[in-house]
Amino acid sequence: MNTNGMAVVVNSLEKRFGSFIAVNGVSFEVPKGQIFGFLGPNGAGKSTTIRMLTGILGPTGGGGTVAGFDVRTQAEKIKANIGYMSQKFSLYEDLTVEENIDFYAGIYRIPEEKRKERKEWVIEMAGLQEHRHSRTGILSGGWKQRLSLGCAILHEPPIIFLDEPTAGVDPVSRRQFWDLIYELSSRGVTVFVTTHYMDEAEYCDRIALIYRGELIAIGSPEELKTKFMQEDVLEVASDRPQDAMVELDQLPGVREVALFGKGLHVVGAAGEAERLAATVRSHLEGHGFAVSRVEKIVPSLEDVFVSLIEARDRADQPQQEVRV
Ligand code: ADP
Ligand code: MG
């Protein structure tokens, strides 16, 4: 099938569980070699989408190709051409590190003459030289995670799917894991990764935001921050930021205030930043705050996502907006 240099092509992909629509008409493409982030809150439909793309779950509507193979009819071909690290790593805790690798080498039918080399590659990549004979159960989360990734790519697939690979591991291990992702990507491997960490979204070449089964934005981190943001964000530095937040919350023109680091992010309508900045400053000063800075900033991805999700909620359920 001609997929024009695309590792993944998805058209109106849908998954219903009974009357519930977990993935609702999602369409996108992932060029070869890209790090593609699939971002969304819990229950958004990320894992269900991945399970359809990896040939584990059949779609109830739409379709697509992965590595050029049809997700509806060529699941076995897809499985042979991808690596998949599921949300729960599937390592055997009672086996040693080497035994786990040997087990997966068997599953993936790595030719006998290549097994040793691939095993050493995984051990080195995961930094497990000292632990090759350790029982997997005693390893820290970060090591298990790198071992899982290694096992998932023993057969050198051109595309890997990682479902929340860094959930629950410490920040240093997350950073090391992302170094591995970059390394794979630099060798031309396409990486499809789900996450709900905003900092990780920043590391991706492109991001799709999925919410309640629907794709609500897609683009590079830069594009999302500049094109999709329908609102302006001010950064406000003052004393007593908590109190300032309460003070600003009810101010006309302010759509949202949130604590961000030591300061505040104040969201207002696009194009109103200057006027809003003046209002914010005079309001705070009028109430006895020492304001050191009010400045329009490039929004963070978190600002963009909160804004898009809230806009979607407002559009979906205006009649349900009950205030108490
Ligand atoms: P995410 O990975 O983004 O957290 P999931 O794809 O796991 O979300 O789930 C999306 C929605 O579909 C959730 O509401 C979940 O409860 C529901 N869901 C997932 N799998 C099934 C299933 N086998 N049967 C019924 N509902 C399911
Ligand atoms: Mg999930």
mmCIF file of C-alpha atoms and ligand atoms in Angstrom:
data_model
loop_
_atom_site.group_PDB
_atom_site.id
_atom_site.type_symbol
_atom_site.label_atom_id
_atom_site.label_comp_id
_atom_site.label_asym_id
_atom_site.label_seq_id
_atom_site.Cartn_x
_atom_site.Cartn_y
_atom_site.Cartn_z
ATOM 1 C CA MET A 1 0.000 0.000 0.000
ATOM 2 C CA ASN A 2 1.325 3.455 -0.864
ATOM 3 C CA THR A 3 1.405 5.488 2.307
ATOM 4 C CA ASN A 4 3.721 8.273 1.087
ATOM 5 C CA GLY A 5 6.419 8.089 3.706
ATOM 6 C CA MET A 6 3.887 7.842 6.500
ATOM 7 C CA ALA A 7 4.513 5.388 9.318
ATOM 8 C CA VAL A 8 0.925 5.681 10.536
ATOM 9 C CA VAL A 9 -2.178 6.836 8.663
ATOM 10 C CA VAL A 10 -5.508 6.899 10.459
ATOM 11 C CA ASN A 11 -8.874 7.793 8.958
ATOM 12 C CA SER A 12 -11.999 8.367 11.045
ATOM 13 C CA LEU A 13 -10.882 5.655 13.440
ATOM 14 C CA GLU A 14 -13.630 4.691 15.858
ATOM 15 C CA LYS A 15 -14.050 2.291 18.761
ATOM 16 C CA ARG A 16 -17.362 1.714 20.467
ATOM 17 C CA PHE A 17 -17.798 -0.394 23.556
ATOM 18 C CA GLY A 18 -21.547 -0.964 23.481
ATOM 19 C CA SER A 19 -23.110 2.470 23.253
ATOM 20 C CA PHE A 20 -20.004 4.183 24.640
ATOM 21 C CA ILE A 21 -17.653 5.736 22.077
ATOM 22 C CA ALA A 22 -14.094 5.511 23.414
ATOM 23 C CA VAL A 23 -12.448 6.752 20.197
ATOM 24 C CA ASN A 24 -14.567 8.978 18.033
ATOM 25 C CA GLY A 25 -13.623 9.500 14.399
ATOM 26 C CA VAL A 26 -9.941 10.235 14.853
ATOM 27 C CA SER A 27 -7.797 11.058 11.776
ATOM 28 C CA PHE A 28 -4.080 11.869 11.618
ATOM 29 C CA GLU A 29 -0.805 10.885 9.998
ATOM 30 C CA VAL A 30 2.623 10.267 11.464
ATOM 31 C CA PRO A 31 5.597 10.734 9.106
ATOM 32 C CA LYS A 32 8.397 8.192 9.356
ATOM 33 C CA GLY A 33 11.051 8.992 11.930
ATOM 34 C CA GLN A 34 8.937 11.369 13.950
ATOM 35 C CA ILE A 35 8.421 11.395 17.706
ATOM 36 C CA PHE A 36 4.664 11.690 17.853
ATOM 37 C CA GLY A 37 3.062 12.437 21.201
ATOM 38 C CA PHE A 38 -0.464 11.425 22.030
ATOM 39 C CA LEU A 39 -1.540 13.549 24.927
ATOM 40 C CA GLY A 40 -4.722 13.504 26.931
ATOM 41 C CA PRO A 41 -6.178 13.054 30.393
ATOM 42 C CA ASN A 42 -7.067 9.642 31.815
ATOM 43 C CA GLY A 43 -9.891 7.993 29.924
ATOM 44 C CA ALA A 44 -9.382 10.140 26.815
ATOM 45 C CA GLY A 45 -8.936 7.109 24.564
ATOM 46 C CA LYS A 46 -5.146 6.967 24.198
ATOM 47 C CA SER A 47 -4.662 3.290 25.043
ATOM 48 C CA THR A 48 -7.683 2.252 23.008
ATOM 49 C CA THR A 49 -6.249 4.046 19.968
ATOM 50 C CA ILE A 50 -2.846 2.397 20.471
ATOM 51 C CA ARG A 51 -4.461 -1.015 20.830
ATOM 52 C CA MET A 52 -6.216 -0.532 17.497
ATOM 53 C CA LEU A 53 -2.994 0.618 15.828
ATOM 54 C CA THR A 54 -1.032 -2.337 17.165
ATOM 55 C CA GLY A 55 -3.564 -4.850 15.845
ATOM 56 C CA ILE A 56 -4.771 -5.950 19.281
ATOM 57 C CA LEU A 57 -8.249 -4.450 19.037
ATOM 58 C CA GLY A 58 -10.410 -4.177 15.916
ATOM 59 C CA PRO A 59 -11.906 -0.765 15.117
ATOM 60 C CA THR A 60 -15.694 -0.430 14.906
ATOM 61 C CA GLY A 61 -15.374 2.315 12.306
ATOM 62 C CA GLY A 62 -12.807 3.927 10.025
ATOM 63 C CA GLY A 63 -9.383 2.410 9.555
ATOM 64 C CA GLY A 64 -5.770 3.044 8.840
ATOM 65 C CA THR A 65 -2.355 1.667 8.112
ATOM 66 C CA VAL A 66 0.701 1.079 10.273
ATOM 67 C CA ALA A 67 4.022 0.453 8.505
ATOM 68 C CA GLY A 68 1.924 0.220 5.342
ATOM 69 C CA PHE A 69 -0.305 -2.595 6.675
ATOM 70 C CA ASP A 70 -4.043 -2.364 7.154
ATOM 71 C CA VAL A 71 -5.142 -2.287 10.809
ATOM 72 C CA ARG A 72 -8.336 -4.155 9.947
ATOM 73 C CA THR A 73 -6.972 -7.008 7.885
ATOM 74 C CA GLN A 74 -3.225 -7.292 8.488
ATOM 75 C CA ALA A 75 -2.889 -7.334 12.275
ATOM 76 C CA GLU A 76 -0.265 -10.101 12.225
ATOM 77 C CA LYS A 77 1.922 -8.227 9.745
ATOM 78 C CA ILE A 78 1.639 -5.125 11.896
ATOM 79 C CA LYS A 79 2.651 -7.004 15.046
ATOM 80 C CA ALA A 80 5.818 -8.245 13.319
ATOM 81 C CA ASN A 81 6.742 -4.721 12.234
ATOM 82 C CA ILE A 82 6.245 -2.759 15.413
ATOM 83 C CA GLY A 83 7.386 -2.690 18.996
ATOM 84 C CA TYR A 84 4.759 -2.171 21.679
ATOM 85 C CA MET A 85 5.296 -1.312 25.299
ATOM 86 C CA SER A 86 1.956 -1.461 27.050
ATOM 87 C CA GLN A 87 0.928 0.577 30.050
ATOM 88 C CA LYS A 88 1.665 -2.348 32.348
ATOM 89 C CA PHE A 89 5.110 -3.571 31.358
ATOM 90 C CA SER A 90 4.917 -7.257 30.676
ATOM 91 C CA LEU A 91 8.144 -8.435 32.264
ATOM 92 C CA TYR A 92 8.367 -11.621 34.286
ATOM 93 C CA GLU A 93 9.368 -10.585 37.763
ATOM 94 C CA ASP A 94 10.629 -14.041 38.705
ATOM 95 C CA LEU A 95 12.993 -14.249 35.740
ATOM 96 C CA THR A 96 16.386 -12.591 35.663
ATOM 97 C CA VAL A 97 17.087 -9.715 33.320
ATOM 98 C CA GLU A 98 18.801 -12.023 30.824
ATOM 99 C CA GLU A 99 16.001 -14.573 31.027
ATOM 100 C CA ASN A 100 13.412 -11.910 30.225
ATOM 101 C CA ILE A 101 15.414 -10.849 27.185
ATOM 102 C CA ASP A 102 15.804 -14.486 26.081
ATOM 103 C CA PHE A 103 12.073 -14.995 26.487
ATOM 104 C CA TYR A 104 11.226 -12.029 24.253
ATOM 105 C CA ALA A 105 13.907 -13.013 21.754
ATOM 106 C CA GLY A 106 11.931 -16.246 21.409
ATOM 107 C CA ILE A 107 8.578 -14.488 21.077
ATOM 108 C CA TYR A 108 9.966 -12.251 18.341
ATOM 109 C CA ARG A 109 11.755 -15.155 16.677
ATOM 110 C CA ILE A 110 15.114 -13.452 16.629
ATOM 111 C CA PRO A 111 17.408 -15.716 14.583
ATOM 112 C CA GLU A 112 19.736 -17.764 16.792
ATOM 113 C CA GLU A 113 22.897 -16.137 15.427
ATOM 114 C CA LYS A 114 21.638 -12.640 16.263
ATOM 115 C CA ARG A 115 20.375 -13.314 19.762
ATOM 116 C CA LYS A 116 23.608 -12.724 21.633
ATOM 117 C CA GLU A 117 24.285 -9.435 19.903
ATOM 118 C CA ARG A 118 20.743 -8.176 20.447
ATOM 119 C CA LYS A 119 20.832 -9.220 24.083
ATOM 120 C CA GLU A 120 24.061 -7.316 24.693
ATOM 121 C CA TRP A 121 22.601 -4.330 22.905
ATOM 122 C CA VAL A 122 19.543 -4.287 25.210
ATOM 123 C CA ILE A 123 21.635 -4.724 28.333
ATOM 124 C CA GLU A 124 23.922 -1.901 27.362
ATOM 125 C CA MET A 125 21.109 0.376 26.214
ATOM 126 C CA ALA A 126 19.253 -0.129 29.480
ATOM 127 C CA GLY A 127 22.427 0.237 31.569
ATOM 128 C CA LEU A 128 21.833 -3.201 33.116
ATOM 129 C CA GLN A 129 25.369 -4.616 32.897
ATOM 130 C CA GLU A 130 25.571 -4.970 36.683
ATOM 131 C CA HIS A 131 22.136 -6.535 36.930
ATOM 132 C CA ARG A 132 22.049 -9.043 34.125
ATOM 133 C CA HIS A 133 21.702 -11.929 36.601
ATOM 134 C CA SER A 134 19.374 -10.126 39.011
ATOM 135 C CA ARG A 135 15.784 -11.127 39.433
ATOM 136 C CA THR A 136 13.731 -8.555 37.532
ATOM 137 C CA GLY A 137 11.369 -8.075 40.474
ATOM 138 C CA ILE A 138 14.045 -6.338 42.536
ATOM 139 C CA LEU A 139 14.880 -3.691 39.916
ATOM 140 C CA SER A 140 13.770 -0.081 40.303
ATOM 141 C CA GLY A 141 10.975 1.274 38.094
ATOM 142 C CA GLY A 142 13.434 3.119 35.863
ATOM 143 C CA TRP A 143 15.407 -0.035 35.093
ATOM 144 C CA LYS A 144 12.308 -2.123 34.493
ATOM 145 C CA GLN A 145 11.089 0.512 32.120
ATOM 146 C CA ARG A 146 14.302 0.557 30.094
ATOM 147 C CA LEU A 147 14.395 -3.236 30.073
ATOM 148 C CA SER A 148 10.792 -3.293 28.807
ATOM 149 C CA LEU A 149 11.667 -0.883 26.046
ATOM 150 C CA GLY A 150 14.669 -3.022 25.110
ATOM 151 C CA CYS A 151 12.520 -6.163 24.988
ATOM 152 C CA ALA A 152 9.928 -4.365 22.857
ATOM 153 C CA ILE A 153 12.532 -3.464 20.227
ATOM 154 C CA LEU A 154 14.666 -6.623 20.205
ATOM 155 C CA HIS A 155 13.470 -7.328 16.663
ATOM 156 C CA GLU A 156 14.471 -3.800 15.519
ATOM 157 C CA PRO A 157 11.023 -2.651 14.424
ATOM 158 C CA PRO A 158 10.787 0.598 12.422
ATOM 159 C CA ILE A 159 7.895 1.853 14.585
ATOM 160 C CA ILE A 160 7.442 1.658 18.330
ATOM 161 C CA PHE A 161 4.333 2.357 20.381
ATOM 162 C CA LEU A 162 4.903 3.364 23.978
ATOM 163 C CA ASP A 163 1.844 3.672 26.171
ATOM 164 C CA GLU A 164 2.595 5.994 29.092
ATOM 165 C CA PRO A 165 6.061 4.494 29.391
ATOM 166 C CA THR A 166 7.195 6.880 32.105
ATOM 167 C CA ALA A 167 4.132 6.772 34.369
ATOM 168 C CA GLY A 168 5.209 6.381 37.974
ATOM 169 C CA VAL A 169 8.979 6.570 37.535
ATOM 170 C CA ASP A 170 11.245 9.198 39.028
ATOM 171 C CA PRO A 171 12.206 12.347 37.072
ATOM 172 C CA VAL A 172 15.823 11.287 36.474
ATOM 173 C CA SER A 173 14.714 7.953 35.021
ATOM 174 C CA ARG A 174 12.146 9.752 32.878
ATOM 175 C CA ARG A 175 14.868 11.990 31.511
ATOM 176 C CA GLN A 176 17.100 8.975 30.766
ATOM 177 C CA PHE A 177 14.213 7.226 29.097
ATOM 178 C CA TRP A 178 13.679 10.230 26.842
ATOM 179 C CA ASP A 179 17.363 10.161 25.913
ATOM 180 C CA LEU A 180 16.745 6.621 24.658
ATOM 181 C CA ILE A 181 13.714 7.752 22.699
ATOM 182 C CA TYR A 182 15.803 10.468 21.038
ATOM 183 C CA GLU A 183 18.499 7.986 20.213
ATOM 184 C CA LEU A 184 16.029 5.640 18.546
ATOM 185 C CA SER A 185 14.461 8.521 16.678
ATOM 186 C CA SER A 186 17.867 9.685 15.437
ATOM 187 C CA ARG A 187 18.277 6.255 13.855
ATOM 188 C CA GLY A 188 15.041 6.690 11.920
ATOM 189 C CA VAL A 189 12.674 4.792 14.223
ATOM 190 C CA THR A 190 9.176 6.267 14.436
ATOM 191 C CA VAL A 191 8.095 6.709 18.043
ATOM 192 C CA PHE A 192 4.414 6.931 18.962
ATOM 193 C CA VAL A 193 4.209 7.772 22.640
ATOM 194 C CA THR A 194 1.299 8.559 24.933
ATOM 195 C CA THR A 195 1.741 10.685 27.992
ATOM 196 C CA HIS A 196 -0.054 13.035 30.264
ATOM 197 C CA TYR A 197 3.117 14.847 31.288
ATOM 198 C CA MET A 198 3.298 18.305 29.719
ATOM 199 C CA ASP A 199 7.090 18.476 29.852
ATOM 200 C CA GLU A 200 7.254 15.270 27.827
ATOM 201 C CA ALA A 201 4.863 16.677 25.268
ATOM 202 C CA GLU A 202 7.413 19.441 24.690
ATOM 203 C CA TYR A 203 9.993 16.833 23.656
ATOM 204 C CA CYS A 204 7.845 15.544 20.775
ATOM 205 C CA ASP A 205 8.117 16.633 17.142
ATOM 206 C CA ARG A 206 4.354 16.689 16.909
ATOM 207 C CA ILE A 207 1.563 16.287 19.413
ATOM 208 C CA ALA A 208 -2.055 15.273 19.092
ATOM 209 C CA LEU A 209 -4.339 16.251 21.936
ATOM 210 C CA ILE A 210 -7.117 13.747 22.517
ATOM 211 C CA TYR A 211 -10.020 14.460 24.803
ATOM 212 C CA ARG A 212 -13.118 12.328 25.403
ATOM 213 C CA GLY A 213 -12.251 10.215 22.378
ATOM 214 C CA GLU A 214 -11.849 13.139 20.009
ATOM 215 C CA LEU A 215 -8.775 14.709 18.522
ATOM 216 C CA ILE A 216 -8.972 18.374 19.434
ATOM 217 C CA ALA A 217 -5.612 19.715 18.246
ATOM 218 C CA ILE A 218 -2.538 18.528 16.398
ATOM 219 C CA GLY A 219 0.746 20.213 15.571
ATOM 220 C CA SER A 220 4.288 20.870 16.740
ATOM 221 C CA PRO A 221 4.613 22.254 20.275
ATOM 222 C CA GLU A 222 5.409 25.617 18.693
ATOM 223 C CA GLU A 223 2.349 25.557 16.433
ATOM 224 C CA LEU A 224 0.072 24.591 19.276
ATOM 225 C CA LYS A 225 1.308 27.511 21.340
ATOM 226 C CA THR A 226 1.006 30.078 18.586
ATOM 227 C CA LYS A 227 -1.819 28.963 16.286
ATOM 228 C CA PHE A 228 -4.213 27.162 18.555
ATOM 229 C CA MET A 229 -4.217 29.435 21.517
ATOM 230 C CA GLN A 230 -7.298 31.601 21.203
ATOM 231 C CA GLU A 231 -6.433 33.555 24.289
ATOM 232 C CA ASP A 232 -3.612 35.694 25.608
ATOM 233 C CA VAL A 233 -1.653 34.793 28.714
ATOM 234 C CA LEU A 234 -0.126 37.294 31.112
ATOM 235 C CA GLU A 235 2.506 36.441 33.633
ATOM 236 C CA VAL A 236 2.054 38.368 36.841
ATOM 237 C CA ALA A 237 4.690 38.632 39.532
ATOM 238 C CA SER A 238 3.613 40.177 42.809
ATOM 239 C CA ASP A 239 3.902 39.572 46.496
ATOM 240 C CA ARG A 240 1.325 37.215 48.062
ATOM 241 C CA PRO A 241 0.489 35.405 44.807
ATOM 242 C CA GLN A 242 -2.189 33.242 46.477
ATOM 243 C CA ASP A 243 -4.101 36.321 47.625
ATOM 244 C CA ALA A 244 -3.517 38.016 44.275
ATOM 245 C CA MET A 245 -5.055 35.013 42.559
ATOM 246 C CA VAL A 246 -8.227 35.309 44.607
ATOM 247 C CA GLU A 247 -8.279 39.043 43.937
ATOM 248 C CA LEU A 248 -7.950 38.635 40.168
ATOM 249 C CA ASP A 249 -10.332 35.745 39.788
ATOM 250 C CA GLN A 250 -13.419 37.966 39.742
ATOM 251 C CA LEU A 251 -11.907 40.796 37.714
ATOM 252 C CA PRO A 252 -13.831 41.473 34.464
ATOM 253 C CA GLY A 253 -11.821 40.332 31.450
ATOM 254 C CA VAL A 254 -10.019 37.608 33.381
ATOM 255 C CA ARG A 255 -11.040 34.173 32.163
ATOM 256 C CA GLU A 256 -8.700 32.257 34.314
ATOM 257 C CA VAL A 257 -5.987 32.657 36.914
ATOM 258 C CA ALA A 258 -3.590 29.939 37.946
ATOM 259 C CA LEU A 259 -0.510 29.741 40.106
ATOM 260 C CA PHE A 260 2.507 28.998 37.974
ATOM 261 C CA GLY A 261 5.826 28.652 39.710
ATOM 262 C CA LYS A 262 6.171 31.690 41.928
ATOM 263 C CA GLY A 263 3.859 33.851 39.850
ATOM 264 C CA LEU A 264 0.434 33.787 38.240
ATOM 265 C CA HIS A 265 -0.790 33.105 34.750
ATOM 266 C CA VAL A 266 -3.781 35.240 33.875
ATOM 267 C CA VAL A 267 -5.751 34.286 30.784
ATOM 268 C CA GLY A 268 -7.849 36.783 28.850
ATOM 269 C CA ALA A 269 -9.369 37.181 25.397
ATOM 270 C CA ALA A 270 -6.920 37.265 22.481
ATOM 271 C CA GLY A 271 -5.913 40.773 21.491
ATOM 272 C CA GLU A 272 -6.799 42.195 24.894
ATOM 273 C CA ALA A 273 -3.444 41.570 26.531
ATOM 274 C CA GLU A 274 -2.347 45.185 26.815
ATOM 275 C CA ARG A 275 -5.583 46.445 28.217
ATOM 276 C CA LEU A 276 -5.853 43.511 30.575
ATOM 277 C CA ALA A 277 -2.277 44.000 31.767
ATOM 278 C CA ALA A 278 -3.043 47.596 32.724
ATOM 279 C CA THR A 279 -6.251 46.561 34.507
ATOM 280 C CA VAL A 280 -4.522 43.776 36.388
ATOM 281 C CA ARG A 281 -1.706 46.010 37.523
ATOM 282 C CA SER A 282 -3.903 48.873 38.695
ATOM 283 C CA HIS A 283 -6.348 46.517 40.383
ATOM 284 C CA LEU A 284 -3.625 44.746 42.343
ATOM 285 C CA GLU A 285 -1.821 47.949 43.258
ATOM 286 C CA GLY A 286 -5.134 49.472 44.304
ATOM 287 C CA HIS A 287 -5.527 46.567 46.712
ATOM 288 C CA GLY A 288 -2.111 46.965 48.272
ATOM 289 C CA PHE A 289 -0.076 44.406 46.339
ATOM 290 C CA ALA A 290 3.501 45.095 45.271
ATOM 291 C CA VAL A 291 3.470 44.215 41.566
ATOM 292 C CA SER A 292 6.903 43.669 40.051
ATOM 293 C CA ARG A 293 5.873 42.499 36.595
ATOM 294 C CA VAL A 294 2.861 42.039 34.309
ATOM 295 C CA GLU A 295 3.803 40.790 30.905
ATOM 296 C CA LYS A 296 2.289 38.955 27.971
ATOM 297 C CA ILE A 297 4.040 35.615 27.495
ATOM 298 C CA VAL A 298 4.105 32.757 25.025
ATOM 299 C CA PRO A 299 1.693 30.314 26.654
ATOM 300 C CA SER A 300 2.977 27.010 27.976
ATOM 301 C CA LEU A 301 1.566 23.816 26.472
ATOM 302 C CA GLU A 302 -0.363 23.391 29.670
ATOM 303 C CA ASP A 303 -2.036 26.783 29.128
ATOM 304 C CA VAL A 304 -2.916 25.744 25.581
ATOM 305 C CA PHE A 305 -4.380 22.418 26.606
ATOM 306 C CA VAL A 306 -6.370 23.800 29.492
ATOM 307 C CA SER A 307 -7.723 26.469 27.184
ATOM 308 C CA LEU A 308 -8.645 24.000 24.408
ATOM 309 C CA ILE A 309 -10.240 21.533 26.793
ATOM 310 C CA GLU A 310 -12.274 24.227 28.509
ATOM 311 C CA ALA A 311 -13.388 25.610 25.172
ATOM 312 C CA ARG A 312 -14.489 22.115 24.191
ATOM 313 C CA ASP A 313 -16.382 21.649 27.448
ATOM 314 C CA ARG A 314 -18.160 24.989 26.990
ATOM 315 C CA ALA A 315 -19.114 24.100 23.413
ATOM 316 C CA ASP A 316 -20.338 20.619 24.353
ATOM 317 C CA GLN A 317 -22.512 21.338 27.324
ATOM 318 C CA PRO A 318 -23.722 24.920 27.537
ATOM 319 C CA GLN A 319 -27.051 23.757 28.978
ATOM 320 C CA GLN A 320 -25.380 21.894 31.803
ATOM 321 C CA GLU A 321 -23.431 24.776 33.135
ATOM 322 C CA VAL A 322 -25.069 25.125 36.489
ATOM 323 C CA ARG A 323 -23.490 27.345 39.080
ATOM 324 C CA VAL A 324 -24.118 26.745 42.730
HETATM 325 P P1 ADP B 1 -6.640 6.465 28.231
HETATM 326 O O1 ADP B 1 -5.616 5.460 27.801
HETATM 327 O O2 ADP B 1 -6.578 7.752 27.475
HETATM 328 O O3 ADP B 1 -6.609 6.709 29.714
HETATM 329 P P2 ADP B 1 -8.511 4.400 27.435
HETATM 330 O O4 ADP B 1 -8.306 4.284 25.969
HETATM 331 O O5 ADP B 1 -7.903 3.368 28.288
HETATM 332 O O6 ADP B 1 -8.086 5.867 27.916
HETATM 333 O O7 ADP B 1 -10.060 4.407 27.733
HETATM 334 C C1 ADP B 1 -10.959 5.293 27.085
HETATM 335 C C2 ADP B 1 -12.347 5.034 27.594
HETATM 336 O O8 ADP B 1 -12.812 3.774 27.121
HETATM 337 C C3 ADP B 1 -12.443 4.980 29.109
HETATM 338 O O9 ADP B 1 -13.658 5.607 29.502
HETATM 339 C C4 ADP B 1 -12.468 3.499 29.392
HETATM 340 O O10 ADP B 1 -13.162 3.241 30.583
HETATM 341 C C5 ADP B 1 -13.208 2.945 28.187
HETATM 342 N N1 ADP B 1 -12.806 1.575 27.865
HETATM 343 C C6 ADP B 1 -11.560 1.144 27.547
HETATM 344 N N2 ADP B 1 -11.537 -0.176 27.286
HETATM 345 C C7 ADP B 1 -12.822 -0.610 27.451
HETATM 346 C C8 ADP B 1 -13.456 -1.879 27.327
HETATM 347 N N3 ADP B 1 -12.786 -2.982 26.962
HETATM 348 N N4 ADP B 1 -14.801 -1.929 27.558
HETATM 349 C C9 ADP B 1 -15.491 -0.818 27.908
HETATM 350 N N5 ADP B 1 -14.944 0.414 28.035
HETATM 351 C C10 ADP B 1 -13.633 0.519 27.817
HETATM 352 MG MG MG B 2 -4.132 4.518 28.887
#
